[in-house]
Amino acid sequence: MTSPINTAFRPMNNAVPSLPTMPNGWPVGSYDTYADAQRAVDYLADSKFPVQNVTIVGVEPLLVERVAGRLSWGRVLGAGAMSGAWFGLFIGLMLSLFTVGAGFGPILIGLVTGVVFGMGFSAINYGATRGQRDFVSHSQIVARRYDVLAVPAQAEAARNLLAKLSIGMPAAQA
């Protein structure tokens, strides 16, 4: 007999693994963009292909960091003041809701306090870098290509369907 505690932690659906696993299947198409790989799988779904047996795999992942601009003390303090102002305004509004007859006092105090603390924390964080990172950037992970894999028993059928797809010939067929 199984105890209720043990059954509570068992996965309900074994179709999607909870831990990272290597993909399996045979390549049925290779595409330069994720959007093209998505379109291929959508085409398979529209063609009544069992897409639960298909996987899109990003091959050769790259970390791309795009520099958005230069940092200066003015920009850092301005951004700190703005984020602090929003937080202070929120706190001030909450205090004014629960303080009878307070008027705009809590809102103004929250706003000013938020600006001061936002600028202070931003200055401390920027000063701690000691000029080692004087720029703003955004990072993302991209892949050189996107392969569509299908289980071996259905790989040939998937390849035949994708050959009819009009989004362009796949970059490389394996």
XYZ file of N, CA and C in Angstrom:
522
model
N 0.838 -1.172 0.000
C 0.000 0.000 0.000
C 0.890 1.246 0.000
N 0.545 2.232 -0.813
C 1.324 3.453 -0.932
C 0.736 4.527 -0.033
N 1.635 5.231 0.645
C 1.137 6.280 1.538
C 0.766 7.511 0.728
N -0.181 8.332 1.224
C -0.586 9.536 0.505
C 0.553 10.539 0.337
N 1.504 10.540 1.246
C 2.621 11.483 1.139
C 3.464 11.154 -0.077
N 3.757 9.866 -0.300
C 4.586 9.480 -1.432
C 3.908 9.770 -2.771
N 2.616 9.582 -2.865
C 1.927 9.802 -4.134
C 1.777 11.282 -4.442
N 1.831 12.136 -3.431
C 1.659 13.564 -3.673
C 2.818 14.160 -4.460
N 3.988 13.525 -4.381
C 5.156 14.085 -5.046
C 5.493 13.395 -6.353
N 4.667 12.499 -6.793
C 4.892 11.848 -8.075
C 4.384 12.739 -9.196
N 5.139 12.813 -10.306
C 4.651 13.628 -11.425
C 3.377 13.054 -11.993
N 2.445 13.930 -12.343
C 1.165 13.504 -12.900
C 1.291 13.110 -14.364
N 2.201 13.759 -15.093
C 2.328 13.512 -16.513
C 3.787 13.194 -16.804
N 4.068 12.024 -17.296
C 5.436 11.623 -17.581
C 5.871 12.003 -18.985
N 5.030 12.698 -19.762
C 5.351 13.035 -21.148
C 6.476 14.068 -21.223
N 6.513 15.031 -20.311
C 7.533 16.061 -20.329
C 8.466 15.818 -19.151
N 9.741 15.549 -19.410
C 10.654 15.285 -18.295
C 10.849 16.533 -17.437
N 10.974 16.326 -16.131
C 11.131 17.462 -15.230
C 12.582 17.915 -15.152
N 13.510 17.057 -15.472
C 14.924 17.413 -15.467
C 15.398 17.613 -16.900
N 16.410 18.438 -17.113
C 16.923 18.605 -18.481
C 17.443 17.280 -19.031
N 17.011 16.958 -20.220
C 17.452 15.727 -20.875
C 17.859 16.046 -22.299
N 18.695 15.223 -22.851
C 19.098 15.385 -24.242
C 17.907 15.039 -25.135
N 17.724 15.786 -26.218
C 16.621 15.475 -27.133
C 16.928 14.194 -27.898
N 15.863 13.513 -28.277
C 16.068 12.322 -29.088
C 15.231 12.441 -30.346
N 15.622 11.720 -31.362
C 14.915 11.753 -32.629
C 15.874 11.982 -33.773
N 15.335 11.886 -34.969
C 16.129 12.093 -36.174
C 15.805 13.459 -36.746
N 16.817 14.158 -37.266
C 16.555 15.465 -37.872
C 15.665 15.335 -39.110
N 14.639 16.158 -39.170
C 13.745 16.163 -40.338
C 13.786 17.513 -41.046
N 14.427 18.493 -40.444
C 14.580 19.797 -41.054
C 15.510 20.652 -40.222
N 16.215 21.566 -40.881
C 17.123 22.477 -40.204
C 16.858 23.878 -40.744
N 16.713 24.856 -39.842
C 16.283 26.190 -40.228
C 17.199 27.243 -39.623
N 17.303 28.359 -40.317
C 18.173 29.443 -39.859
C 17.575 30.230 -38.706
N 16.255 30.286 -38.604
C 15.616 31.057 -37.541
C 14.634 30.178 -36.774
N 14.377 30.577 -35.534
C 13.407 29.864 -34.715
C 12.010 29.980 -35.307
N 11.715 31.142 -35.893
C 10.396 31.350 -36.493
C 10.153 30.348 -37.629
N 11.182 30.072 -38.438
C 11.026 29.087 -39.513
C 10.814 27.680 -38.948
N 11.533 27.337 -37.891
C 11.346 26.019 -37.263
C 9.945 25.908 -36.674
N 9.453 26.980 -36.074
C 8.095 27.000 -35.532
C 7.066 26.814 -36.640
N 7.283 27.515 -37.756
C 6.369 27.372 -38.892
C 6.343 25.944 -39.418
N 7.511 25.288 -39.416
C 7.575 23.902 -39.876
C 6.753 22.994 -38.968
N 6.893 23.176 -37.657
C 6.125 22.350 -36.717
C 4.641 22.675 -36.818
N 4.307 23.935 -36.999
C 2.907 24.321 -37.177
C 2.335 23.671 -38.435
N 3.130 23.622 -39.503
C 2.694 22.977 -40.735
C 2.444 21.481 -40.496
N 3.344 20.863 -39.728
C 3.131 19.443 -39.389
C 1.838 19.277 -38.598
N 1.585 20.162 -37.655
C 0.353 20.079 -36.850
C -0.876 20.256 -37.733
N -0.813 21.230 -38.665
C -1.942 21.455 -39.576
C -2.176 20.260 -40.490
N -1.115 19.485 -40.725
C -1.217 18.297 -41.584
C -1.576 17.052 -40.789
N -2.019 17.246 -39.554
C -2.453 16.153 -38.661
C -1.314 15.201 -38.285
N -0.080 15.686 -38.332
C 1.069 14.901 -37.896
C 1.106 14.914 -36.369
N 1.461 13.821 -35.721
C 1.513 13.791 -34.249
C 2.707 14.613 -33.718
N 2.499 15.913 -33.537
C 3.591 16.804 -33.165
C 4.118 16.585 -31.744
N 3.432 15.798 -30.939
C 3.965 15.491 -29.616
C 5.240 14.655 -29.725
N 5.535 14.157 -30.925
C 6.751 13.381 -31.170
C 7.828 14.217 -31.872
N 7.689 15.545 -31.831
C 8.606 16.450 -32.510
C 9.278 17.349 -31.470
N 10.526 17.700 -31.726
C 11.291 18.575 -30.843
C 12.018 19.615 -31.687
N 12.037 20.858 -31.226
C 12.858 21.892 -31.850
C 14.098 22.065 -30.981
N 15.271 21.985 -31.612
C 16.529 22.062 -30.881
C 17.364 23.214 -31.433
N 17.755 24.130 -30.567
C 18.692 25.187 -30.951
C 20.093 24.617 -30.903
N 20.794 24.679 -32.036
C 22.124 24.088 -32.141
C 23.172 25.202 -32.075
N 24.249 24.933 -31.384
C 25.342 25.876 -31.171
C 24.839 27.163 -30.525
N 24.410 27.070 -29.263
C 23.902 28.275 -28.594
C 25.022 29.293 -28.359
N 24.639 30.554 -28.467
C 25.563 31.663 -28.248
C 24.943 32.642 -27.259
N 25.769 33.204 -26.396
C 25.311 34.295 -25.531
C 25.666 35.594 -26.249
N 24.648 36.383 -26.576
C 24.851 37.639 -27.287
C 24.513 38.777 -26.328
N 25.471 39.677 -26.149
C 25.257 40.844 -25.293
C 25.291 42.080 -26.187
N 24.152 42.736 -26.289
C 24.039 43.931 -27.132
C 24.165 45.168 -26.241
N 25.136 45.999 -26.552
C 25.381 47.207 -25.770
C 24.362 48.260 -26.181
N 23.639 48.791 -25.202
C 22.566 49.750 -25.468
C 23.022 51.197 -25.288
N 24.044 51.438 -24.490
C 24.478 52.808 -24.288
C 25.528 52.917 -23.201
N 26.039 54.121 -23.068
C 27.082 54.414 -22.093
C 26.435 54.829 -20.775
N 27.069 54.443 -19.673
C 26.605 54.864 -18.356
C 27.389 56.079 -17.891
N 26.712 56.988 -17.244
C 27.351 58.144 -16.616
C 26.674 58.333 -15.258
N 27.281 59.165 -14.418
C 26.678 59.414 -13.115
C 25.285 60.014 -13.264
N 25.111 60.894 -14.212
C 23.792 61.501 -14.425
C 22.736 60.477 -14.797
N 23.103 59.574 -15.699
C 22.153 58.545 -16.129
C 21.828 57.587 -14.980
N 22.850 57.215 -14.216
C 22.651 56.294 -13.083
C 21.756 56.932 -12.026
N 22.045 58.187 -11.670
C 21.247 58.848 -10.637
C 19.826 59.134 -11.124
N 19.685 59.468 -12.399
C 18.355 59.697 -12.958
C 17.506 58.434 -12.939
N 18.107 57.327 -13.344
C 17.377 56.053 -13.329
C 17.040 55.639 -11.904
N 17.978 55.853 -10.971
C 17.714 55.531 -9.560
C 16.595 56.390 -8.995
N 16.581 57.675 -9.372
C 15.526 58.570 -8.903
C 14.165 58.138 -9.442
N 14.119 57.753 -10.714
C 12.844 57.331 -11.310
C 12.322 56.045 -10.674
N 13.180 55.045 -10.524
C 12.699 53.789 -9.936
C 12.332 53.992 -8.471
N 13.104 54.801 -7.758
C 12.773 55.108 -6.367
C 11.474 55.887 -6.250
N 11.232 56.791 -7.209
C 9.996 57.581 -7.186
C 8.778 56.679 -7.339
N 8.860 55.721 -8.261
C 7.719 54.801 -8.452
C 7.455 53.987 -7.189
N 8.529 53.476 -6.580
C 8.353 52.674 -5.375
C 7.827 53.542 -4.235
N 8.404 54.741 -4.090
C 7.948 55.650 -3.038
C 6.512 56.084 -3.239
N 6.124 56.328 -4.485
C 4.740 56.693 -4.787
C 3.790 55.560 -4.405
N 4.185 54.333 -4.703
C 3.365 53.173 -4.333
C 3.205 53.084 -2.811
N 4.310 53.208 -2.096
C 4.253 53.136 -0.628
C 3.411 54.289 -0.081
N 3.597 55.488 -0.618
C 2.815 56.650 -0.173
C 1.336 56.466 -0.407
N 0.983 55.913 -1.563
C -0.434 55.638 -1.847
C -1.007 54.616 -0.871
N -0.247 53.574 -0.578
C -0.717 52.559 0.379
C -0.920 53.178 1.766
N 0.038 54.022 2.188
C -0.104 54.666 3.496
C -1.290 55.612 3.534
N -1.523 56.335 2.441
C -2.641 57.283 2.429
C -3.984 56.568 2.436
N -4.038 55.367 1.906
C -5.290 54.602 1.919
C -5.669 54.172 3.335
N -4.656 53.922 4.163
C -4.930 53.399 5.493
C -4.762 54.442 6.604
N -4.504 55.692 6.218
C -4.390 56.764 7.205
C -5.577 57.699 7.021
N -6.387 57.804 8.064
C -7.601 58.613 7.981
C -7.242 60.097 7.985
N -7.749 60.843 7.004
C -7.578 62.290 6.929
C -6.160 62.756 6.673
N -5.303 61.920 6.097
C -3.905 62.288 5.899
C -3.699 63.190 4.693
N -4.556 63.119 3.696
C -4.403 63.934 2.489
C -3.244 63.458 1.631
N -2.487 64.436 1.114
C -1.371 64.101 0.235
C -0.047 63.959 0.966
N -0.042 64.124 2.281
C 1.201 64.041 3.067
C 1.948 62.737 2.888
N 1.304 61.587 3.123
C 2.022 60.314 2.958
C 2.505 60.082 1.519
N 1.718 60.552 0.543
C 2.126 60.374 -0.855
C 3.393 61.171 -1.132
N 3.421 62.427 -0.691
C 4.580 63.282 -0.909
C 5.806 62.760 -0.160
N 5.614 62.337 1.077
C 6.731 61.792 1.866
C 7.269 60.518 1.208
N 6.372 59.646 0.772
C 6.801 58.414 0.103
C 7.562 58.712 -1.177
N 7.088 59.670 -1.948
C 7.731 60.031 -3.206
C 9.138 60.574 -2.972
N 9.267 61.514 -2.058
C 10.578 62.119 -1.780
C 11.536 61.081 -1.202
N 11.049 60.303 -0.251
C 11.895 59.266 0.354
C 12.332 58.246 -0.702
N 11.425 57.855 -1.578
C 11.767 56.909 -2.639
C 12.833 57.446 -3.570
N 12.732 58.718 -3.937
C 13.735 59.338 -4.810
C 15.101 59.336 -4.134
N 15.145 59.742 -2.860
C 16.414 59.809 -2.132
C 17.044 58.424 -2.017
N 16.262 57.445 -1.582
C 16.813 56.095 -1.431
C 17.169 55.472 -2.787
N 16.352 55.699 -3.806
C 16.660 55.171 -5.138
C 17.967 55.717 -5.666
N 18.173 57.032 -5.527
C 19.439 57.635 -5.963
C 20.609 57.124 -5.125
N 20.390 56.977 -3.835
C 21.460 56.494 -2.956
C 21.900 55.083 -3.297
N 20.928 54.187 -3.444
C 21.276 52.800 -3.767
C 21.912 52.694 -5.153
N 21.430 53.456 -6.115
C 22.018 53.434 -7.454
C 23.450 53.946 -7.423
N 23.691 55.000 -6.654
C 25.041 55.557 -6.541
C 25.994 54.553 -5.900
N 25.531 53.873 -4.862
C 26.374 52.865 -4.202
C 26.694 51.727 -5.171
N 25.678 51.221 -5.889
C 25.910 50.121 -6.831
C 26.854 50.524 -7.957
N 26.658 51.716 -8.515
C 27.504 52.158 -9.622
C 28.921 52.454 -9.132
N 29.027 53.059 -7.962
C 30.348 53.353 -7.405
C 31.137 52.093 -7.093
N 30.452 51.022 -6.717
C 31.128 49.765 -6.385
C 31.784 49.125 -7.609
N 31.319 49.462 -8.808
C 31.936 48.878 -10.012
C 33.265 49.543 -10.339
N 33.514 50.728 -9.802
C 34.777 51.469 -9.999
C 35.140 51.608 -11.470
N 34.138 51.895 -12.294
C 34.386 52.146 -13.711
C 34.642 50.910 -14.550
N 34.443 49.734 -13.990
C 34.700 48.505 -14.738
C 33.600 48.164 -15.728
N 32.452 48.769 -15.561
C 31.321 48.476 -16.458
C 30.533 49.762 -16.672
N 31.010 50.602 -17.569
C 30.381 51.897 -17.831
C 29.456 51.834 -19.032
N 28.695 50.792 -19.130
C 27.745 50.674 -20.225
C 26.549 49.841 -19.789
N 25.445 49.995 -20.524
C 24.223 49.231 -20.296
C 24.109 48.245 -21.450
N 23.718 47.006 -21.136
C 23.581 46.011 -22.194
C 22.429 45.066 -21.887
N 22.037 44.330 -22.912
C 20.973 43.336 -22.794
C 21.511 42.031 -23.344
N 21.379 40.946 -22.579
C 21.892 39.649 -22.996
C 20.754 38.741 -23.437
N 21.054 37.888 -24.403
C 20.107 36.873 -24.822
C 20.881 35.684 -25.360
N 20.244 34.530 -25.324
C 20.842 33.317 -25.867
C 20.169 33.027 -27.199
N 20.976 32.853 -28.234
C 20.477 32.539 -29.569
C 21.218 31.307 -30.072
N 20.715 30.713 -31.132
C 21.355 29.540 -31.715
C 21.734 29.842 -33.161
N 22.748 29.148 -33.650
C 23.153 29.326 -35.050
C 22.102 28.758 -35.998
N 21.470 27.645 -35.590
C 20.408 27.057 -36.405
C 19.462 26.296 -35.478
N 18.299 25.953 -36.027
C 17.273 25.256 -35.259
C 16.893 24.001 -36.021
N 17.141 22.848 -35.401
C 16.791 21.572 -36.014
C 15.444 21.107 -35.487
N 14.652 20.525 -36.373
C 13.397 19.895 -35.991
C 13.656 18.395 -36.020
N 13.421 17.749 -34.867
C 13.632 16.306 -34.736
C 12.293 15.607 -34.605
N 12.234 14.385 -35.123
C 11.042 13.544 -34.959
C 11.503 12.166 -34.513
N 10.630 11.456 -33.813
C 10.974 10.098 -33.387
C 11.276 9.269 -34.632
N 12.212 8.323 -34.530
C 12.641 7.562 -35.710
C 11.498 6.926 -36.506
N 10.467 6.429 -35.840
C 9.376 5.743 -36.551
C 8.581 6.693 -37.446
N 8.621 7.995 -37.158
C 7.828 8.945 -37.926
C 8.678 9.988 -38.657
N 9.998 9.822 -38.631
C 10.893 10.813 -39.228
C 10.693 10.925 -40.736
N 10.543 9.806 -41.418
C 10.384 9.858 -42.879
C 9.087 10.567 -43.265
N 8.012 10.307 -42.550
C 6.738 10.971 -42.842
C 6.858 12.483 -42.595
N 7.550 12.872 -41.541
C 7.735 14.288 -41.257
C 8.568 14.956 -42.347
N 9.640 14.276 -42.800
C 10.471 14.827 -43.885
C 9.653 15.017 -45.159
N 8.816 14.036 -45.490
C 7.998 14.130 -46.700
C 7.017 15.295 -46.618
N 6.411 15.517 -45.440
C 5.494 16.640 -45.277
C 6.230 17.970 -45.380
N 7.393 18.053 -44.733
C 8.136 19.307 -44.740
C 8.697 19.636 -46.125
N 8.885 18.625 -46.956
C 9.357 18.869 -48.326
C 8.315 19.672 -49.108
N 7.043 19.557 -48.715
C 5.957 20.286 -49.408
C 5.806 21.715 -48.870
N 6.448 22.013 -47.772
C 6.281 23.310 -47.124
C 6.881 24.408 -47.987
N 6.180 25.516 -48.095
C 6.619 26.588 -48.993
C 7.354 27.726 -48.296
N 7.864 27.508 -47.071
C 8.605 28.590 -46.405
C 10.064 28.579 -46.833
N 10.380 27.852 -47.841
C 11.755 27.764 -48.298
C 12.304 26.406 -47.952
N 13.269 26.002 -48.681
C 13.886 24.708 -48.403
C 14.660 24.798 -47.098
N 14.600 23.774 -46.281
C 15.383 23.768 -45.049
C 16.865 23.932 -45.384
N 17.607 24.574 -44.460
C 19.019 24.879 -44.678
C 19.836 23.610 -44.896
N 19.562 22.571 -44.137
C 20.306 21.313 -44.292
C 19.393 20.164 -43.881
N 19.297 19.183 -44.698
C 18.522 17.991 -44.376
C 19.486 16.899 -43.968
N 19.208 16.212 -42.869
C 20.085 15.138 -42.425
C 19.406 13.810 -42.642
